[in-house]
mmCIF file of C-alpha atoms in Angstrom:
data_model
loop_
_atom_site.group_PDB
_atom_site.id
_atom_site.type_symbol
_atom_site.label_atom_id
_atom_site.label_comp_id
_atom_site.label_asym_id
_atom_site.label_seq_id
_atom_site.Cartn_x
_atom_site.Cartn_y
_atom_site.Cartn_z
ATOM 1 C CA MET A 1 -17.356 -21.619 7.003
ATOM 2 C CA THR A 2 -19.091 -21.088 10.400
ATOM 3 C CA ASN A 3 -18.041 -18.016 12.342
ATOM 4 C CA ALA A 4 -16.846 -16.132 8.921
ATOM 5 C CA ILE A 5 -15.924 -12.675 9.514
ATOM 6 C CA GLN A 6 -18.832 -10.710 8.140
ATOM 7 C CA THR A 7 -17.353 -8.037 5.913
ATOM 8 C CA GLY A 8 -18.702 -4.802 4.226
ATOM 9 C CA LEU A 9 -17.080 -2.510 1.675
ATOM 10 C CA LEU A 10 -17.694 1.262 1.838
ATOM 11 C CA ALA A 11 -17.115 1.462 -1.782
ATOM 12 C CA TYR A 12 -17.386 -0.448 -5.052
ATOM 13 C CA GLY A 13 -15.049 1.562 -7.193
ATOM 14 C CA MET A 14 -11.867 0.217 -8.641
ATOM 15 C CA SER A 15 -10.384 -0.450 -5.285
ATOM 16 C CA GLY A 16 -13.103 -2.584 -4.058
ATOM 17 C CA GLN A 17 -13.711 -4.251 -7.080
ATOM 18 C CA LEU A 18 -10.177 -5.374 -7.602
ATOM 19 C CA PHE A 19 -8.343 -5.440 -4.352
ATOM 20 C CA GLN A 20 -10.696 -6.266 -1.725
ATOM 21 C CA ALA A 21 -14.023 -7.980 -2.998
ATOM 22 C CA PRO A 22 -12.423 -10.980 -4.677
ATOM 23 C CA PHE A 23 -10.178 -11.994 -1.621
ATOM 24 C CA VAL A 24 -13.067 -11.354 0.729
ATOM 25 C CA ALA A 25 -15.177 -13.576 -1.478
ATOM 26 C CA ALA A 26 -12.395 -16.292 -2.027
ATOM 27 C CA HIS A 27 -11.008 -16.270 1.426
ATOM 28 C CA PRO A 28 -13.078 -19.171 3.322
ATOM 29 C CA ALA A 29 -12.826 -17.244 6.744
ATOM 30 C CA PHE A 30 -14.559 -14.245 5.179
ATOM 31 C CA GLU A 31 -18.020 -13.531 3.931
ATOM 32 C CA LEU A 32 -18.616 -10.366 1.704
ATOM 33 C CA ARG A 33 -21.944 -9.461 2.958
ATOM 34 C CA ALA A 34 -22.559 -5.761 2.139
ATOM 35 C CA VAL A 35 -21.231 -2.757 -0.043
ATOM 36 C CA VAL A 36 -22.253 0.767 -0.172
ATOM 37 C CA GLU A 37 -23.331 1.783 -3.754
ATOM 38 C CA ARG A 38 -24.759 5.250 -3.930
ATOM 39 C CA SER A 39 -25.426 5.402 -7.800
ATOM 40 C CA ARG A 40 -24.624 2.389 -10.013
ATOM 41 C CA LYS A 41 -25.513 -0.836 -8.738
ATOM 42 C CA GLN A 42 -23.101 -3.389 -9.845
ATOM 43 C CA ALA A 43 -21.866 -5.547 -6.875
ATOM 44 C CA GLN A 44 -24.562 -8.122 -7.400
ATOM 45 C CA GLN A 45 -23.772 -8.751 -10.825
ATOM 46 C CA ARG A 46 -20.614 -10.762 -9.575
ATOM 47 C CA TYR A 47 -21.746 -11.362 -5.870
ATOM 48 C CA PRO A 48 -25.272 -12.177 -6.337
ATOM 49 C CA ASP A 49 -26.136 -12.699 -2.460
ATOM 50 C CA VAL A 50 -24.494 -9.155 -1.214
ATOM 51 C CA ILE A 51 -26.453 -6.595 0.117
ATOM 52 C CA SER A 52 -26.143 -2.996 -1.398
ATOM 53 C CA TYR A 53 -26.637 -0.328 0.897
ATOM 54 C CA GLN A 54 -27.350 3.375 -0.364
ATOM 55 C CA SER A 55 -25.200 4.867 2.410
ATOM 56 C CA VAL A 56 -22.219 4.605 4.791
ATOM 57 C CA ALA A 57 -24.878 4.859 7.762
ATOM 58 C CA GLU A 58 -27.198 2.135 6.539
ATOM 59 C CA LEU A 59 -24.090 -0.259 6.287
ATOM 60 C CA LEU A 60 -22.777 0.713 9.618
ATOM 61 C CA ALA A 61 -26.110 -0.159 11.299
ATOM 62 C CA ASP A 62 -26.045 -3.643 9.788
ATOM 63 C CA GLU A 63 -25.308 -5.591 13.349
ATOM 64 C CA ALA A 64 -24.414 -8.677 11.513
ATOM 65 C CA LEU A 65 -21.178 -6.910 10.106
ATOM 66 C CA GLU A 66 -18.057 -7.412 11.907
ATOM 67 C CA LEU A 67 -15.471 -5.877 9.744
ATOM 68 C CA VAL A 68 -15.772 -2.765 7.660
ATOM 69 C CA ILE A 69 -13.209 -1.883 4.769
ATOM 70 C CA VAL A 70 -12.781 1.825 4.419
ATOM 71 C CA ASN A 71 -11.646 2.124 0.597
ATOM 72 C CA THR A 72 -13.149 5.316 -0.153
ATOM 73 C CA PRO A 73 -11.280 8.842 -1.218
ATOM 74 C CA ASN A 74 -8.383 9.638 0.756
ATOM 75 C CA ASP A 75 -9.739 12.698 2.509
ATOM 76 C CA SER A 76 -12.693 10.561 3.811
ATOM 77 C CA HIS A 77 -10.547 7.710 5.385
ATOM 78 C CA VAL A 78 -10.084 9.331 8.860
ATOM 79 C CA GLN A 79 -13.627 10.324 9.519
ATOM 80 C CA LEU A 80 -15.146 6.995 8.115
ATOM 81 C CA ALA A 81 -12.880 4.895 10.000
ATOM 82 C CA ARG A 82 -13.867 6.871 12.931
ATOM 83 C CA GLU A 83 -17.754 6.153 12.344
ATOM 84 C CA ALA A 84 -17.042 2.782 11.626
ATOM 85 C CA LEU A 85 -15.039 2.131 15.166
ATOM 86 C CA GLN A 86 -17.970 3.976 17.002
ATOM 87 C CA ALA A 87 -20.498 1.692 15.272
ATOM 88 C CA GLY A 88 -18.293 -1.039 16.992
ATOM 89 C CA LYS A 89 -16.673 -2.392 13.642
ATOM 90 C CA HIS A 90 -13.473 -3.679 13.253
ATOM 91 C CA VAL A 91 -11.729 -1.704 10.577
ATOM 92 C CA LEU A 92 -9.308 -2.540 7.547
ATOM 93 C CA LEU A 93 -8.335 0.970 6.321
ATOM 94 C CA GLU A 94 -6.931 1.723 2.942
ATOM 95 C CA LYS A 95 -3.717 3.965 2.509
ATOM 96 C CA PRO A 96 -3.178 6.539 3.531
ATOM 97 C CA VAL A 97 -4.314 5.836 7.031
ATOM 98 C CA ALA A 98 -4.427 9.286 7.840
ATOM 99 C CA THR A 99 -3.087 12.824 6.564
ATOM 100 C CA THR A 100 -1.366 13.584 9.882
ATOM 101 C CA VAL A 101 0.271 12.213 12.807
ATOM 102 C CA ALA A 102 -2.553 13.592 15.203
ATOM 103 C CA GLU A 103 -5.417 11.928 13.295
ATOM 104 C CA TRP A 104 -3.415 8.454 13.413
ATOM 105 C CA ARG A 105 -2.874 8.687 17.020
ATOM 106 C CA GLU A 106 -6.545 9.727 17.631
ATOM 107 C CA LEU A 107 -7.861 6.668 15.481
ATOM 108 C CA CYS A 108 -5.636 4.335 17.320
ATOM 109 C CA GLN A 109 -6.989 5.473 20.673
ATOM 110 C CA LEU A 110 -10.316 5.363 19.545
ATOM 111 C CA ALA A 111 -9.769 1.679 18.570
ATOM 112 C CA ARG A 112 -8.292 0.852 21.982
ATOM 113 C CA ALA A 113 -11.003 2.311 23.736
ATOM 114 C CA ALA A 114 -13.680 0.587 21.546
ATOM 115 C CA ASN A 115 -11.616 -2.760 22.016
ATOM 116 C CA ARG A 116 -11.716 -2.875 18.212
ATOM 117 C CA GLN A 117 -8.773 -3.772 15.714
ATOM 118 C CA LEU A 118 -7.615 -0.806 13.137
ATOM 119 C CA LEU A 119 -5.719 -2.524 10.440
ATOM 120 C CA ALA A 120 -4.016 -0.876 7.525
ATOM 121 C CA TYR A 121 -4.693 -2.268 4.030
ATOM 122 C CA GLN A 122 -0.803 -2.155 2.834
ATOM 123 C CA ASN A 123 -1.153 -4.864 0.024
ATOM 124 C CA ARG A 124 2.036 -4.247 -1.750
ATOM 125 C CA ARG A 125 4.139 -6.106 0.943
ATOM 126 C CA TRP A 126 2.638 -9.155 -0.825
ATOM 127 C CA ASP A 127 3.967 -8.127 -4.296
ATOM 128 C CA SER A 128 6.123 -10.815 -5.875
ATOM 129 C CA ASP A 129 9.108 -8.361 -6.594
ATOM 130 C CA PHE A 130 9.144 -6.968 -3.049
ATOM 131 C CA GLN A 131 9.020 -10.641 -1.704
ATOM 132 C CA SER A 132 11.950 -11.542 -4.030
ATOM 133 C CA VAL A 133 13.916 -8.312 -2.493
ATOM 134 C CA ARG A 134 12.925 -9.573 1.115
ATOM 135 C CA GLN A 135 14.157 -13.144 0.207
ATOM 136 C CA VAL A 136 17.532 -11.672 -0.974
ATOM 137 C CA VAL A 137 18.113 -9.405 1.969
ATOM 138 C CA ALA A 138 17.129 -12.201 4.276
ATOM 139 C CA SER A 139 19.726 -14.491 2.579
ATOM 140 C CA GLY A 140 22.596 -12.390 3.503
ATOM 141 C CA GLN A 141 24.052 -12.657 -0.027
ATOM 142 C CA LEU A 142 24.675 -9.028 -0.406
ATOM 143 C CA GLY A 143 26.589 -8.491 2.664
ATOM 144 C CA GLN A 144 26.037 -5.190 4.818
ATOM 145 C CA LEU A 145 24.011 -3.118 2.829
ATOM 146 C CA ALA A 146 25.031 0.389 1.749
ATOM 147 C CA GLU A 147 22.530 1.698 -0.576
ATOM 148 C CA VAL A 148 18.997 1.073 -1.467
ATOM 149 C CA THR A 149 16.392 2.535 -3.962
ATOM 150 C CA PHE A 150 12.955 1.532 -4.225
ATOM 151 C CA ARG A 151 11.124 3.436 -7.076
ATOM 152 C CA PHE A 152 7.465 3.379 -8.482
ATOM 153 C CA ASP A 153 7.911 5.241 -11.831
ATOM 154 C CA ARG A 154 5.127 5.975 -14.306
ATOM 155 C CA HIS A 155 4.424 8.417 -16.935
ATOM 156 C CA LYS A 156 1.070 9.833 -16.710
ATOM 157 C CA LEU A 157 0.971 13.530 -17.698
ATOM 158 C CA PRO A 158 -2.686 14.318 -17.994
ATOM 159 C CA LEU A 159 -4.254 15.531 -14.758
ATOM 160 C CA HIS A 160 -6.739 12.890 -13.180
ATOM 161 C CA HIS A 161 -10.308 13.007 -14.244
ATOM 162 C CA LYS A 162 -11.189 12.780 -10.656
ATOM 163 C CA LEU A 163 -10.604 16.263 -9.749
ATOM 164 C CA PHE A 164 -10.470 15.979 -6.107
ATOM 165 C CA LYS A 165 -6.902 13.810 -6.522
ATOM 166 C CA GLU A 166 -5.698 17.205 -8.215
ATOM 167 C CA GLU A 167 -7.125 19.756 -5.586
ATOM 168 C CA PRO A 168 -4.114 21.141 -3.578
ATOM 169 C CA HIS A 169 -6.345 21.761 -0.248
ATOM 170 C CA THR A 170 -7.913 18.395 0.046
ATOM 171 C CA PRO A 171 -6.174 16.240 2.646
ATOM 172 C CA GLY A 172 -4.450 13.387 1.029
ATOM 173 C CA SER A 173 -4.157 14.580 -2.614
ATOM 174 C CA GLY A 174 -0.856 14.127 -4.430
ATOM 175 C CA LEU A 175 1.600 11.425 -5.229
ATOM 176 C CA LEU A 176 3.054 11.434 -1.933
ATOM 177 C CA PHE A 177 -0.088 10.122 -0.324
ATOM 178 C CA ASP A 178 -0.771 7.916 -3.313
ATOM 179 C CA LEU A 179 1.805 5.785 -4.353
ATOM 180 C CA GLY A 180 4.269 7.073 -1.371
ATOM 181 C CA PRO A 181 2.556 4.753 1.225
ATOM 182 C CA HIS A 182 3.439 1.610 -0.813
ATOM 183 C CA VAL A 183 7.059 2.143 -1.456
ATOM 184 C CA LEU A 184 7.581 3.653 1.992
ATOM 185 C CA ASP A 185 5.965 0.908 4.003
ATOM 186 C CA GLN A 186 8.234 -1.796 2.042
ATOM 187 C CA ALA A 187 11.314 0.171 3.025
ATOM 188 C CA LEU A 188 10.086 0.516 6.791
ATOM 189 C CA SER A 189 8.895 -3.207 6.926
ATOM 190 C CA LEU A 190 12.704 -4.189 6.132
ATOM 191 C CA PHE A 191 14.757 -1.671 7.760
ATOM 192 C CA GLY A 192 12.620 -0.200 10.558
ATOM 193 C CA ARG A 193 12.482 3.670 11.545
ATOM 194 C CA PRO A 194 15.381 5.955 10.200
ATOM 195 C CA ALA A 195 17.131 8.384 12.549
ATOM 196 C CA HIS A 196 17.020 11.225 9.691
ATOM 197 C CA VAL A 197 14.602 11.822 6.813
ATOM 198 C CA ARG A 198 15.044 14.180 3.936
ATOM 199 C CA ARG A 199 11.835 14.770 1.568
ATOM 200 C CA THR A 200 11.953 16.586 -1.660
ATOM 201 C CA GLN A 201 8.655 17.146 -3.617
ATOM 202 C CA GLY A 202 7.898 18.071 -7.212
ATOM 203 C CA GLN A 203 5.177 19.307 -9.412
ATOM 204 C CA PHE A 204 6.193 18.782 -13.174
ATOM 205 C CA ARG A 205 2.901 17.702 -14.994
ATOM 206 C CA PRO A 206 1.499 20.659 -17.007
ATOM 207 C CA GLY A 207 -1.036 22.448 -14.923
ATOM 208 C CA SER A 208 -0.244 20.373 -11.851
ATOM 209 C CA GLN A 209 -0.999 21.766 -8.367
ATOM 210 C CA VAL A 210 -0.182 18.688 -6.286
ATOM 211 C CA THR A 211 3.084 16.522 -5.882
ATOM 212 C CA ASP A 212 3.525 14.418 -8.738
ATOM 213 C CA TYR A 213 7.125 13.569 -7.922
ATOM 214 C CA PHE A 214 8.683 12.831 -4.481
ATOM 215 C CA GLN A 215 11.891 11.315 -2.926
ATOM 216 C CA LEU A 216 12.327 10.347 0.593
ATOM 217 C CA GLN A 217 15.938 9.832 1.967
ATOM 218 C CA LEU A 218 15.928 7.590 5.008
ATOM 219 C CA HIS A 219 19.294 7.512 7.016
ATOM 220 C CA TYR A 220 20.055 4.858 9.392
ATOM 221 C CA PRO A 221 23.077 5.148 11.784
ATOM 222 C CA GLN A 222 24.091 1.344 11.318
ATOM 223 C CA GLY A 223 22.465 0.626 8.112
ATOM 224 C CA PRO A 224 22.159 1.723 4.368
ATOM 225 C CA LEU A 225 20.975 4.752 2.811
ATOM 226 C CA VAL A 226 17.592 4.232 1.640
ATOM 227 C CA THR A 227 16.035 6.333 -0.978
ATOM 228 C CA VAL A 228 12.414 6.024 -1.940
ATOM 229 C CA VAL A 229 10.948 7.397 -5.196
ATOM 230 C CA GLY A 230 7.939 7.983 -6.915
ATOM 231 C CA GLY A 231 6.967 10.181 -10.205
ATOM 232 C CA LEU A 232 4.400 10.532 -12.969
ATOM 233 C CA VAL A 233 6.848 12.441 -15.437
ATOM 234 C CA ILE A 234 9.280 9.186 -16.153
ATOM 235 C CA PRO A 235 8.948 7.882 -19.641
ATOM 236 C CA GLU A 236 11.561 5.175 -19.135
ATOM 237 C CA PRO A 237 11.149 3.407 -15.793
ATOM 238 C CA LEU A 238 14.525 2.624 -13.911
ATOM 239 C CA PRO A 239 14.819 -0.857 -12.047
ATOM 240 C CA SER A 240 12.199 -0.394 -9.143
ATOM 241 C CA PHE A 241 14.439 -2.113 -6.599
ATOM 242 C CA VAL A 242 18.348 -1.513 -6.526
ATOM 243 C CA LEU A 243 20.323 -2.723 -3.498
ATOM 244 C CA HIS A 244 24.184 -2.617 -3.220
ATOM 245 C CA GLY A 245 26.098 -4.115 -0.378
ATOM 246 C CA THR A 246 29.764 -5.373 0.263
ATOM 247 C CA HIS A 247 29.222 -8.578 -1.301
ATOM 248 C CA GLY A 248 26.872 -7.856 -4.023
ATOM 249 C CA SER A 249 24.115 -5.976 -5.641
ATOM 250 C CA TYR A 250 20.390 -6.852 -6.445
ATOM 251 C CA LEU A 251 18.478 -5.418 -9.508
ATOM 252 C CA LYS A 252 14.745 -6.049 -9.801
ATOM 253 C CA PRO A 253 12.234 -4.509 -12.096
ATOM 254 C CA ARG A 254 8.267 -3.998 -11.027
ATOM 255 C CA ALA A 255 6.922 -7.281 -12.171
ATOM 256 C CA ASP A 256 4.083 -7.994 -10.036
ATOM 257 C CA VAL A 257 1.205 -9.174 -12.166
ATOM 258 C CA GLN A 258 -1.903 -9.125 -9.562
ATOM 259 C CA GLU A 259 -3.307 -5.928 -10.777
ATOM 260 C CA ALA A 260 -3.450 -6.612 -14.182
ATOM 261 C CA GLN A 261 -4.895 -10.329 -13.522
ATOM 262 C CA LEU A 262 -7.417 -8.894 -11.206
ATOM 263 C CA ASN A 263 -8.311 -6.261 -13.957
ATOM 264 C CA GLU A 264 -8.962 -9.176 -16.194
ATOM 265 C CA ALA A 265 -11.205 -10.685 -13.532
ATOM 266 C CA MET A 266 -8.919 -13.694 -12.724
ATOM 267 C CA SER A 267 -9.698 -15.358 -9.498
ATOM 268 C CA PRO A 268 -6.963 -15.004 -6.766
ATOM 269 C CA LEU A 269 -7.392 -18.965 -6.488
ATOM 270 C CA ALA A 270 -6.425 -19.329 -10.244
ATOM 271 C CA PRO A 271 -3.232 -21.598 -10.580
ATOM 272 C CA GLY A 272 -1.424 -18.924 -12.521
ATOM 273 C CA TYR A 273 -2.363 -16.061 -10.235
ATOM 274 C CA GLY A 274 0.383 -13.757 -9.055
ATOM 275 C CA LEU A 275 3.066 -15.539 -11.144
ATOM 276 C CA GLU A 276 5.315 -13.013 -12.676
ATOM 277 C CA PRO A 277 7.107 -13.547 -15.956
ATOM 278 C CA ALA A 278 10.403 -15.728 -15.754
ATOM 279 C CA GLU A 279 12.199 -12.955 -17.871
ATOM 280 C CA LEU A 280 11.588 -10.361 -15.250
ATOM 281 C CA ALA A 281 13.472 -12.228 -12.516
ATOM 282 C CA GLY A 282 15.802 -10.038 -10.690
ATOM 283 C CA GLN A 283 19.468 -10.163 -11.128
ATOM 284 C CA LEU A 284 21.931 -10.874 -8.408
ATOM 285 C CA THR A 285 25.538 -10.266 -8.607
ATOM 286 C CA VAL A 286 27.623 -11.703 -6.134
ATOM 287 C CA VAL A 287 31.572 -10.755 -5.627
ATOM 288 C CA GLY A 288 33.653 -13.587 -4.513
ATOM 289 C CA GLU A 289 36.677 -13.451 -2.018
ATOM 290 C CA ASP A 290 38.935 -13.828 -5.089
ATOM 291 C CA GLY A 291 36.965 -10.739 -6.765
ATOM 292 C CA ARG A 292 35.277 -12.654 -9.387
ATOM 293 C CA ARG A 293 31.549 -11.665 -10.133
ATOM 294 C CA GLN A 294 28.850 -14.305 -10.688
ATOM 295 C CA THR A 295 25.607 -13.053 -11.911
ATOM 296 C CA SER A 296 22.225 -15.172 -11.649
ATOM 297 C CA ALA A 297 18.619 -14.820 -12.084
ATOM 298 C CA VAL A 298 16.526 -14.911 -9.103
ATOM 299 C CA PRO A 299 13.037 -16.202 -9.825
ATOM 300 C CA ALA A 300 10.410 -14.426 -7.456
ATOM 301 C CA PRO A 301 8.112 -16.128 -5.153
ATOM 302 C CA LYS A 302 4.274 -15.789 -6.181
ATOM 303 C CA GLY A 303 2.649 -12.464 -5.097
ATOM 304 C CA ASP A 304 -0.398 -12.982 -3.277
ATOM 305 C CA TYR A 305 -2.712 -10.177 -1.666
ATOM 306 C CA MET A 306 -4.470 -13.157 0.219
ATOM 307 C CA GLY A 307 -1.531 -12.872 2.643
ATOM 308 C CA LEU A 308 -2.706 -9.680 3.769
ATOM 309 C CA PHE A 309 -6.581 -10.909 4.381
ATOM 310 C CA GLU A 310 -4.819 -13.996 6.132
ATOM 311 C CA ALA A 311 -3.041 -11.835 8.533
ATOM 312 C CA VAL A 312 -6.323 -10.014 9.176
ATOM 313 C CA TYR A 313 -8.105 -13.387 9.783
ATOM 314 C CA GLN A 314 -5.227 -14.517 12.114
ATOM 315 C CA THR A 315 -5.544 -11.227 14.122
ATOM 316 C CA LEU A 316 -9.373 -11.036 14.222
ATOM 317 C CA ARG A 317 -9.844 -14.946 15.364
ATOM 318 C CA HIS A 318 -6.501 -15.833 16.950
ATOM 319 C CA GLY A 319 -5.238 -12.621 18.336
ATOM 320 C CA ALA A 320 -2.097 -12.672 16.291
ATOM 321 C CA PRO A 321 0.074 -9.689 15.813
ATOM 322 C CA TYR A 322 -0.579 -7.916 12.590
ATOM 323 C CA PRO A 323 2.482 -7.394 10.640
ATOM 324 C CA ILE A 324 1.687 -3.764 9.626
ATOM 325 C CA THR A 325 2.200 -2.120 13.161
ATOM 326 C CA GLU A 326 0.803 0.979 14.458
ATOM 327 C CA GLU A 327 4.355 2.192 14.989
ATOM 328 C CA GLN A 328 5.358 1.729 11.170
ATOM 329 C CA LEU A 329 2.313 3.716 10.251
ATOM 330 C CA LEU A 330 3.229 6.432 12.615
ATOM 331 C CA TRP A 331 6.635 6.584 11.089
ATOM 332 C CA GLN A 332 5.314 6.661 7.626
ATOM 333 C CA LEU A 333 3.258 9.753 8.527
ATOM 334 C CA GLN A 334 6.187 11.441 10.208
ATOM 335 C CA ALA A 335 8.118 11.098 7.045
ATOM 336 C CA PHE A 336 5.428 12.575 4.994
ATOM 337 C CA THR A 337 4.627 15.416 7.103
ATOM 338 C CA GLU A 338 7.437 15.921 9.742
ATOM 339 C CA PRO A 339 10.972 15.476 7.896
ATOM 340 C CA ASP A 340 14.312 16.999 9.075
ATOM 341 C CA ASP A 341 14.495 18.659 5.992
ATOM 342 C CA ALA A 342 12.022 19.504 3.038
ATOM 343 C CA TRP A 343 12.388 20.732 -0.380
ATOM 344 C CA GLU A 344 9.879 21.812 -3.059
ATOM 345 C CA LEU A 345 10.374 21.667 -6.799
ATOM 346 C CA ARG A 346 8.281 23.113 -9.449
ATOM 347 C CA ARG A 347 7.973 22.892 -13.172
ATOM 348 C CA ALA A 348 9.408 25.791 -14.975
ATOM 349 C CA GLU A 349 6.545 27.498 -16.817
#
């Protein structure tokens, strides 16, 4: 495609290999021009024409690059986004976009001053399971929502081999800044800014010094009580999406297959990409006026992270509003760092 968005990745680890490079390469409006690889040079094995730079400074000096994807460790996001904006690049910034409200506001101001786009990579808005939740809510079949729970349950007791992820003094370490942005962004995209937030964090893995459990309760004056949960000490996962309303309930397991498919090197353009198993369909129970209950399976739409890159393209080339807004990301950071109530739980030694 002529006028393709020349794109560079600041890292080619798991995130770059699975969640960014395949989509940049597959979308006709983008061209994967360059990556940063300090030690192992792997990108050219899959993308022969890509330029492998030794450092971030070398990549940012590439005048042909228009968009830089910041997909490095959490504590480096703000500084590298700052450097990319100062180099005149648009930025697609992995979560968390910052670790404080002040940092996020600074980056937004810098982007406006540089006349560049600062866009957040919140890819799980395009998960199949969450897309099914969005459709059910929009249909109105549940009536007035009363209680909503979004969960991301895992059972991973060993400490992470990347030690910076377990260092309590490293900005952005712990599960709240790892999985938290995913589930909270989904909730905020549906329900908007809460009037009140209560945050509970815990450390339950043996030897853990960082958050490995969190619960955020979002209170809406005219809406449901929304609970967002993530944990690493949950051997038997509960339904990941539970919604109760005046007319019905919807229960949905976490069923999106994109990460597993990408890990097997499936192309995002493959016919079966993003299609979750039929047996993992959500269960919708509707109560009729006569009090009778009817339960049916709700097939999920296709999950497709290409939707995020299409949104980036529409913003950069056509000035369309980006769906993940500056304000929503501000609310996210306020919920993580400035809640009305906060509680700390620790594993009994």
